[in-house]
Short mmCIF file of C-alpha atoms in Angstrom, two decimals:
data_model
loop_
_atom_site.label_atom_id
_atom_site.label_comp_id
_atom_site.label_asym_id
_atom_site.label_seq_id
_atom_site.Cartn_x
_atom_site.Cartn_y
_atom_site.Cartn_z
CA MET A 1 -15.52 7.32 91.31
CA PRO A 2 -12.01 8.42 92.21
CA LYS A 3 -11.95 11.18 94.43
CA ASP A 4 -9.83 13.51 92.17
CA LEU A 5 -12.57 13.12 89.41
CA ARG A 6 -15.60 14.12 91.74
CA LEU A 7 -17.16 17.27 90.91
CA PRO A 8 -17.27 19.62 93.92
CA PHE A 9 -20.92 20.13 93.33
CA ASP A 10 -24.08 18.31 92.17
CA PRO A 11 -23.90 18.62 88.40
CA ILE A 12 -27.79 17.50 88.13
CA ALA A 13 -28.84 19.90 90.57
CA ARG A 14 -26.63 22.42 88.98
CA ALA A 15 -28.27 21.62 85.49
CA GLY A 16 -31.75 22.27 87.14
CA GLU A 17 -30.70 25.50 88.37
CA LEU A 18 -29.48 26.58 84.73
CA TRP A 19 -32.63 24.94 83.20
CA ARG A 20 -34.92 27.09 85.39
CA ALA A 21 -32.76 30.21 84.70
CA ARG A 22 -33.08 29.64 80.85
CA TRP A 23 -36.68 28.19 80.46
CA GLY A 24 -38.33 29.60 83.47
CA GLU A 25 -39.59 28.48 86.80
CA SER A 26 -42.64 26.62 85.15
CA SER A 27 -40.35 24.66 82.98
CA GLN A 28 -40.22 20.95 83.69
CA SER A 29 -37.03 21.16 85.49
CA GLY A 30 -38.15 18.78 88.16
CA ALA A 31 -38.84 15.93 85.86
CA MET A 32 -35.61 16.87 83.99
CA VAL A 33 -33.53 16.33 86.98
CA THR A 34 -35.25 13.30 88.12
CA ALA A 35 -34.83 11.61 84.66
CA THR A 36 -31.29 12.51 84.61
CA SER A 37 -30.91 11.06 88.03
CA ILE A 38 -32.29 7.75 86.83
CA MET A 39 -30.04 7.52 84.04
CA ARG A 40 -26.99 8.41 86.17
CA VAL A 41 -27.84 5.97 89.02
CA GLN A 42 -28.47 3.28 86.31
CA GLN A 43 -25.10 4.14 84.86
CA LEU A 44 -23.54 3.73 88.52
CA LEU A 45 -25.33 0.50 89.33
CA LEU A 46 -24.56 -1.00 85.95
CA GLY A 47 -20.79 -0.15 86.21
CA GLU A 48 -20.77 -1.87 89.91
CA PHE A 49 -22.85 -5.01 88.58
CA ASP A 50 -20.65 -5.46 85.59
CA ALA A 51 -17.30 -5.25 87.81
CA ILE A 52 -19.25 -7.83 90.18
CA ALA A 53 -20.26 -10.23 87.42
CA GLY A 54 -16.58 -9.72 85.66
CA ARG A 55 -14.97 -11.36 88.63
CA HIS A 56 -16.72 -14.49 87.48
CA GLY A 57 -16.11 -14.39 83.65
CA LEU A 58 -19.66 -12.57 83.27
CA THR A 59 -21.38 -9.28 82.48
CA PHE A 60 -24.43 -8.34 84.05
CA ALA A 61 -26.53 -9.18 81.07
CA ARG A 62 -25.08 -12.41 80.85
CA TYR A 63 -25.53 -12.95 84.35
CA GLU A 64 -29.33 -11.90 84.15
CA ALA A 65 -29.83 -14.61 81.28
CA LEU A 66 -28.19 -17.47 83.44
CA VAL A 67 -30.56 -16.29 86.27
CA LEU A 68 -33.48 -16.59 84.04
CA LEU A 69 -32.47 -20.18 82.87
CA ALA A 70 -31.56 -21.34 86.24
CA PHE A 71 -35.29 -19.97 87.45
CA SER A 72 -36.95 -21.99 84.36
CA ARG A 73 -38.71 -25.05 84.92
CA GLU A 74 -36.09 -27.30 83.15
CA GLY A 75 -33.20 -24.84 82.84
CA ARG A 76 -34.01 -24.23 79.25
CA LEU A 77 -35.56 -21.47 77.19
CA SER A 78 -35.80 -20.31 73.77
CA MET A 79 -34.01 -17.26 72.51
CA GLY A 80 -37.35 -15.37 72.06
CA ARG A 81 -38.41 -16.07 75.51
CA ILE A 82 -35.12 -14.94 76.82
CA GLY A 83 -35.32 -11.66 74.92
CA GLU A 84 -38.83 -11.18 76.13
CA ARG A 85 -38.22 -11.77 79.75
CA LEU A 86 -34.89 -9.83 79.55
CA MET A 87 -36.85 -7.02 77.96
CA VAL A 88 -33.85 -6.95 75.22
CA HIS A 89 -33.98 -7.11 71.55
CA PRO A 90 -34.09 -10.65 70.25
CA THR A 91 -30.57 -9.99 68.46
CA SER A 92 -29.18 -9.11 71.88
CA ALA A 93 -30.46 -12.18 73.26
CA THR A 94 -28.85 -14.22 70.77
CA HIS A 95 -25.63 -12.55 71.29
CA ILE A 96 -25.63 -13.02 75.01
CA VAL A 97 -26.54 -16.63 74.57
CA GLN A 98 -23.73 -17.04 71.91
CA ARG A 99 -21.15 -15.53 74.37
CA LEU A 100 -22.50 -17.84 77.32
CA ALA A 101 -22.28 -20.84 75.08
CA ALA A 102 -18.62 -20.05 73.90
CA GLN A 103 -17.95 -20.06 77.53
CA GLY A 104 -19.31 -23.28 78.52
CA PHE A 105 -22.11 -21.77 80.77
CA VAL A 106 -24.90 -22.85 78.48
CA ASP A 107 -25.48 -25.47 75.72
CA ARG A 108 -27.60 -24.91 72.66
CA VAL A 109 -30.01 -27.73 71.64
CA ALA A 110 -32.59 -28.11 69.03
CA ASN A 111 -36.07 -26.51 69.77
CA PRO A 112 -38.41 -29.43 69.33
CA ASP A 113 -41.35 -26.74 68.89
CA ASP A 114 -39.46 -24.77 66.23
CA ARG A 115 -37.08 -26.28 63.65
CA ARG A 116 -35.45 -23.20 62.87
CA GLY A 117 -35.00 -22.12 66.73
CA ALA A 118 -32.47 -23.26 69.42
CA LEU A 119 -33.05 -23.51 73.16
CA ALA A 120 -30.38 -22.51 75.70
CA VAL A 121 -29.75 -24.95 78.54
CA ILE A 122 -27.83 -23.86 81.41
CA THR A 123 -24.85 -26.26 82.53
CA ASP A 124 -23.39 -26.91 85.84
CA THR A 125 -20.54 -24.46 85.27
CA GLY A 126 -23.12 -21.93 84.29
CA ARG A 127 -24.87 -22.56 87.49
CA GLU A 128 -21.86 -22.11 89.39
CA ALA A 129 -20.91 -18.86 88.00
CA MET A 130 -24.60 -17.85 88.46
CA GLU A 131 -24.52 -18.73 92.11
CA ALA A 132 -21.20 -17.16 92.60
CA THR A 133 -22.14 -13.82 91.20
CA THR A 134 -25.42 -13.83 93.15
CA ALA A 135 -23.61 -14.21 96.46
CA ASP A 136 -21.48 -11.21 95.46
CA LEU A 137 -24.49 -9.13 94.42
CA GLU A 138 -26.43 -9.97 97.71
CA ALA A 139 -23.16 -9.14 99.84
CA ALA A 140 -23.18 -5.76 97.84
CA GLN A 141 -26.78 -5.40 98.52
CA PHE A 142 -27.43 -4.65 94.83
CA GLY A 143 -25.66 -1.35 95.29
CA LEU A 144 -28.46 0.05 97.23
CA GLY A 145 -27.29 -0.52 100.94
CA MET A 146 -27.31 3.11 101.48
CA LEU A 147 -31.11 3.09 101.31
CA SER A 148 -33.13 1.57 104.32
CA SER A 149 -35.45 -0.97 103.24
CA GLU A 150 -38.28 1.23 103.57
CA ASP A 151 -36.53 3.72 101.12
CA GLN A 152 -35.90 0.92 98.43
CA GLY A 153 -39.77 0.07 98.81
CA ARG A 154 -40.58 3.97 98.11
CA LEU A 155 -38.33 4.06 95.32
CA PHE A 156 -39.55 0.70 93.94
CA SER A 157 -42.92 2.10 94.06
CA LEU A 158 -42.35 5.28 92.45
CA LEU A 159 -40.52 3.68 89.56
CA ARG A 160 -43.52 1.05 89.28
CA ASP A 161 -45.82 4.09 88.67
CA VAL A 162 -43.55 4.96 85.74
CA ARG A 163 -43.53 1.47 84.36
CA VAL A 164 -47.36 0.98 84.71
CA ALA A 165 -47.98 4.45 82.93
CA ALA A 166 -45.61 3.45 80.27
CA ASP A 167 -47.59 0.36 79.64
CA ASP A 168 -44.81 -1.88 80.44
CA PHE A 169 -47.03 -4.84 81.65
CA VAL A 170 -50.63 -5.50 82.49
CA GLU A 171 -51.39 -4.38 85.88
CA ASP A 172 -52.75 -7.18 88.03
CA PRO A 173 -55.49 -5.58 90.37
CA GLY A 174 -54.86 -8.43 92.83
CA THR A 175 -51.25 -7.28 93.61
CA GLY A 176 -50.16 -3.78 94.43
CA GLY A 177 -46.37 -3.82 94.18
CA ARG A 178 -43.68 -6.28 95.52
CA MET B 1 -45.04 -0.96 74.32
CA PRO B 2 -47.36 -2.37 71.86
CA LYS B 3 -50.21 -4.06 73.85
CA ASP B 4 -49.45 -7.51 72.41
CA LEU B 5 -46.00 -7.53 73.66
CA ARG B 6 -47.11 -6.60 77.35
CA LEU B 7 -46.52 -9.39 79.97
CA PRO B 8 -49.80 -10.38 81.96
CA PHE B 9 -47.97 -9.64 85.08
CA ASP B 10 -45.05 -7.35 86.53
CA PRO B 11 -41.79 -9.14 85.42
CA ILE B 12 -39.87 -7.24 88.10
CA ALA B 13 -42.28 -8.21 91.08
CA ARG B 14 -42.51 -11.95 89.57
CA ALA B 15 -38.62 -11.96 89.74
CA GLY B 16 -38.76 -10.89 93.42
CA GLU B 17 -40.98 -13.58 94.34
CA LEU B 18 -38.94 -16.18 92.66
CA TRP B 19 -35.69 -14.60 94.51
CA ARG B 20 -37.20 -14.93 97.90
CA ALA B 21 -38.34 -18.45 97.06
CA ARG B 22 -34.95 -19.58 96.03
CA TRP B 23 -32.61 -17.30 98.24
CA GLY B 24 -35.01 -16.92 101.23
CA GLU B 25 -36.79 -14.08 103.06
CA SER B 26 -33.77 -12.60 104.27
CA SER B 27 -32.13 -12.23 100.90
CA GLN B 28 -31.75 -8.95 99.39
CA SER B 29 -34.72 -9.23 97.03
CA GLY B 30 -36.25 -5.70 97.81
CA ALA B 31 -32.71 -4.11 96.55
CA MET B 32 -32.69 -6.63 93.57
CA VAL B 33 -36.17 -5.43 92.47
CA THR B 34 -35.40 -1.89 93.04
CA ALA B 35 -31.99 -2.01 91.12
CA THR B 36 -33.83 -3.93 88.59
CA SER B 37 -36.62 -1.19 88.11
CA ILE B 38 -33.90 1.58 87.85
CA MET B 39 -32.69 -0.12 84.71
CA ARG B 40 -35.91 -0.80 83.17
CA VAL B 41 -37.01 2.66 83.66
CA GLN B 42 -33.86 3.98 82.23
CA GLN B 43 -34.49 1.96 79.21
CA LEU B 44 -37.97 3.08 78.98
CA LEU B 45 -37.09 6.78 79.34
CA LEU B 46 -34.10 6.61 77.04
CA GLY B 47 -36.05 5.08 74.44
CA GLU B 48 -38.62 7.62 74.58
CA PHE B 49 -36.03 10.36 74.63
CA ASP B 50 -34.01 8.99 71.68
CA ALA B 51 -37.30 8.89 69.60
CA ILE B 52 -37.91 12.41 70.56
CA ALA B 53 -34.37 13.56 69.76
CA GLY B 54 -34.73 11.61 66.46
CA ARG B 55 -37.43 14.00 65.37
CA HIS B 56 -34.76 16.58 65.11
CA GLY B 57 -31.92 14.46 63.78
CA LEU B 58 -30.46 13.93 67.18
CA THR B 59 -30.03 11.04 69.77
CA PHE B 60 -30.45 12.02 73.38
CA ALA B 61 -26.73 11.61 73.95
CA ARG B 62 -26.02 14.00 71.04
CA TYR B 63 -28.76 16.54 72.47
CA GLU B 64 -27.17 16.59 75.92
CA ALA B 65 -23.91 17.54 74.39
CA LEU B 66 -25.57 20.44 72.58
CA VAL B 67 -27.37 21.42 75.78
CA LEU B 68 -23.94 21.64 77.55
CA LEU B 69 -22.60 23.84 74.89
CA ALA B 70 -25.38 26.09 74.74
CA PHE B 71 -25.17 26.47 78.45
CA SER B 72 -21.51 27.26 78.50
CA ARG B 73 -20.49 30.79 78.73
CA GLU B 74 -19.10 31.00 75.20
CA GLY B 75 -20.91 28.26 73.55
CA ARG B 76 -17.59 26.07 73.29
CA LEU B 77 -15.77 23.51 75.47
CA SER B 78 -13.18 21.02 75.14
CA MET B 79 -13.70 17.30 74.79
CA GLY B 80 -12.37 16.41 78.25
CA ARG B 81 -14.70 18.87 79.72
CA ILE B 82 -17.69 17.58 77.78
CA GLY B 83 -17.07 14.08 78.57
CA GLU B 84 -16.48 14.97 82.30
CA ARG B 85 -19.73 16.92 82.52
CA LEU B 86 -21.65 14.33 80.66
CA MET B 87 -20.34 11.76 82.79
CA VAL B 88 -19.22 9.66 79.77
CA HIS B 89 -15.73 8.27 78.80
CA PRO B 90 -13.62 10.73 76.48
CA THR B 91 -13.82 8.33 73.73
CA SER B 92 -17.47 8.60 73.66
CA ALA B 93 -17.40 12.51 74.08
CA THR B 94 -15.20 12.49 70.83
CA HIS B 95 -17.53 10.24 68.97
CA ILE B 96 -20.51 12.38 69.99
CA VAL B 97 -18.87 15.70 68.69
CA GLN B 98 -17.78 13.97 65.49
CA ARG B 99 -21.24 12.89 64.75
CA LEU B 100 -22.39 16.64 65.51
CA ALA B 101 -19.60 18.09 63.53
CA ALA B 102 -20.81 16.03 60.55
CA GLN B 103 -24.09 17.31 61.00
CA GLY B 104 -23.11 20.88 61.10
CA PHE B 105 -24.47 21.14 64.70
CA VAL B 106 -21.04 22.05 66.12
CA ASP B 107 -17.96 23.38 64.69
CA ARG B 108 -14.37 22.18 65.89
CA VAL B 109 -11.97 24.71 66.39
CA ALA B 110 -8.25 24.60 67.79
CA ASN B 111 -7.95 24.94 71.55
CA PRO B 112 -5.86 27.89 72.38
CA ASP B 113 -4.92 26.20 75.93
CA ASP B 114 -4.07 22.89 74.41
CA ARG B 115 -2.28 22.43 70.84
CA ARG B 116 -3.27 18.74 70.62
CA GLY B 117 -6.97 19.44 71.70
CA ALA B 118 -10.05 20.81 69.98
CA LEU B 119 -13.03 22.90 71.20
CA ALA B 120 -16.46 22.12 70.09
CA VAL B 121 -18.53 25.29 69.26
CA ILE B 122 -22.38 24.94 68.76
CA THR B 123 -23.58 26.48 65.78
CA ASP B 124 -26.95 28.18 65.07
CA THR B 125 -28.65 25.19 63.26
CA GLY B 126 -27.12 23.31 66.42
CA ARG B 127 -28.88 25.88 68.87
CA GLU B 128 -32.12 25.25 66.51
CA ALA B 129 -32.17 21.50 66.91
CA MET B 130 -31.25 21.84 70.58
CA GLU B 131 -34.24 24.21 71.12
CA ALA B 132 -36.73 22.17 69.05
CA THR B 133 -35.69 19.12 71.02
CA THR B 134 -36.15 20.79 74.28
CA ALA B 135 -39.65 21.90 73.46
CA ASP B 136 -40.56 18.28 72.55
CA LEU B 137 -38.94 17.11 75.70
CA GLU B 138 -40.70 19.59 77.99
CA ALA B 139 -44.05 18.84 76.11
CA ALA B 140 -43.54 15.27 77.26
CA GLN B 141 -42.56 16.27 80.68
CA PHE B 142 -39.28 14.23 80.46
CA GLY B 143 -41.36 11.01 80.35
CA LEU B 144 -42.32 11.77 83.92
CA GLY B 145 -45.71 13.35 83.80
CA MET B 146 -47.62 10.33 85.44
CA LEU B 147 -45.49 11.63 88.67
CA SER B 148 -46.97 14.45 90.69
CA SER B 149 -44.18 17.17 91.18
CA GLU B 150 -44.01 15.92 94.77
CA ASP B 151 -43.39 12.29 93.92
CA GLN B 152 -40.82 13.59 91.23
CA GLY B 153 -38.95 15.39 94.41
CA ARG B 154 -39.27 12.20 96.26
CA LEU B 155 -37.87 10.11 93.41
CA PHE B 156 -34.76 12.68 92.86
CA SER B 157 -34.22 12.80 96.41
CA LEU B 158 -33.80 8.89 96.58
CA LEU B 159 -31.57 8.63 93.80
CA ARG B 160 -29.63 11.57 95.23
CA ASP B 161 -29.11 9.38 98.29
CA VAL B 162 -27.66 6.68 95.87
CA ARG B 163 -25.45 9.11 94.00
CA VAL B 164 -24.13 10.77 97.34
CA ALA B 165 -23.05 7.21 98.64
CA ALA B 166 -21.45 6.28 95.32
CA ASP B 167 -19.00 9.25 95.74
CA ASP B 168 -20.52 10.68 92.50
CA PHE B 169 -19.91 14.41 93.65
CA VAL B 170 -18.60 16.32 96.69
CA GLU B 171 -21.87 17.04 98.60
CA ASP B 172 -22.13 20.87 99.18
CA PRO B 173 -23.41 21.08 102.69
CA GLY B 174 -25.16 24.60 101.94
CA THR B 175 -27.70 23.03 99.36
CA GLY B 176 -29.82 19.96 100.30
CA GLY B 177 -31.04 18.60 96.95
CA ARG B 178 -32.77 20.26 93.97
#
């Protein structure tokens, strides 16, 4: 953020103080400031990732779809599977693939298993844009280079507890994190 | 998430394994899975908060604007200040206030300090909707009840390191967190 737009105090910590002053010391001010921090950091990271992806004609969401396709066995996936794996609404997946197709980063082909559905297939230029964006995101350490590897692991683990409790996936008892 | 839509594995941990398999053990897979987790948890929390705010005719963004107004000294703020404190684009702040005004939750009055600008003033029904949403968010522990108070503090602190490094605000050396 440009220096002149920075607040001279932590606005989230300040909000926590106001929260306790209004709703009491036994209020959920700790949860409130933590949830607000998650949203703020998501906003900061997405802004940074979109800027990086933008250098290669992509948004971060479109980049994620290209990674998914590149990682798939045959470089092709149905819209439904893309939405499921990106954890976005099927309509969003369709929109993302439409934009990628217009850019020549994916081709759409008929789905042999679903007459009404289509498969997205990553193209060579799609792979190039994906690789170039990946290199830049790796160089930027996914916006988390200020944290040690250990602190990244602690952050992942705390957020995993939230995801497990939200029933986001069925926990495999054999693996305990990353 | 409905049980039938849950994946039988942690999709983010799986992505980390694929990342290391493709880009090597020295790649930034730890940062990648952590950044992805931040985005996923933000999505989960926002979905939950929007559902709660929706019971009172609000979205979470509009609720945040009402809290800001209720906390302000005279219950009124300029569009610019609302955008600044919510850390959203001025256009978004204007849109949020327009929706709140259409609902009767705020009034728009002339800004004595800026002939072209307007001030948003929270109304009594706006305060009621804000208080009712707050009570429900507090009861839901801001979606973070699965974490102990100590773990919430750890999470806040790790995310604060990210915000400080991103120059999000000027750190006050006199306060060290929440």
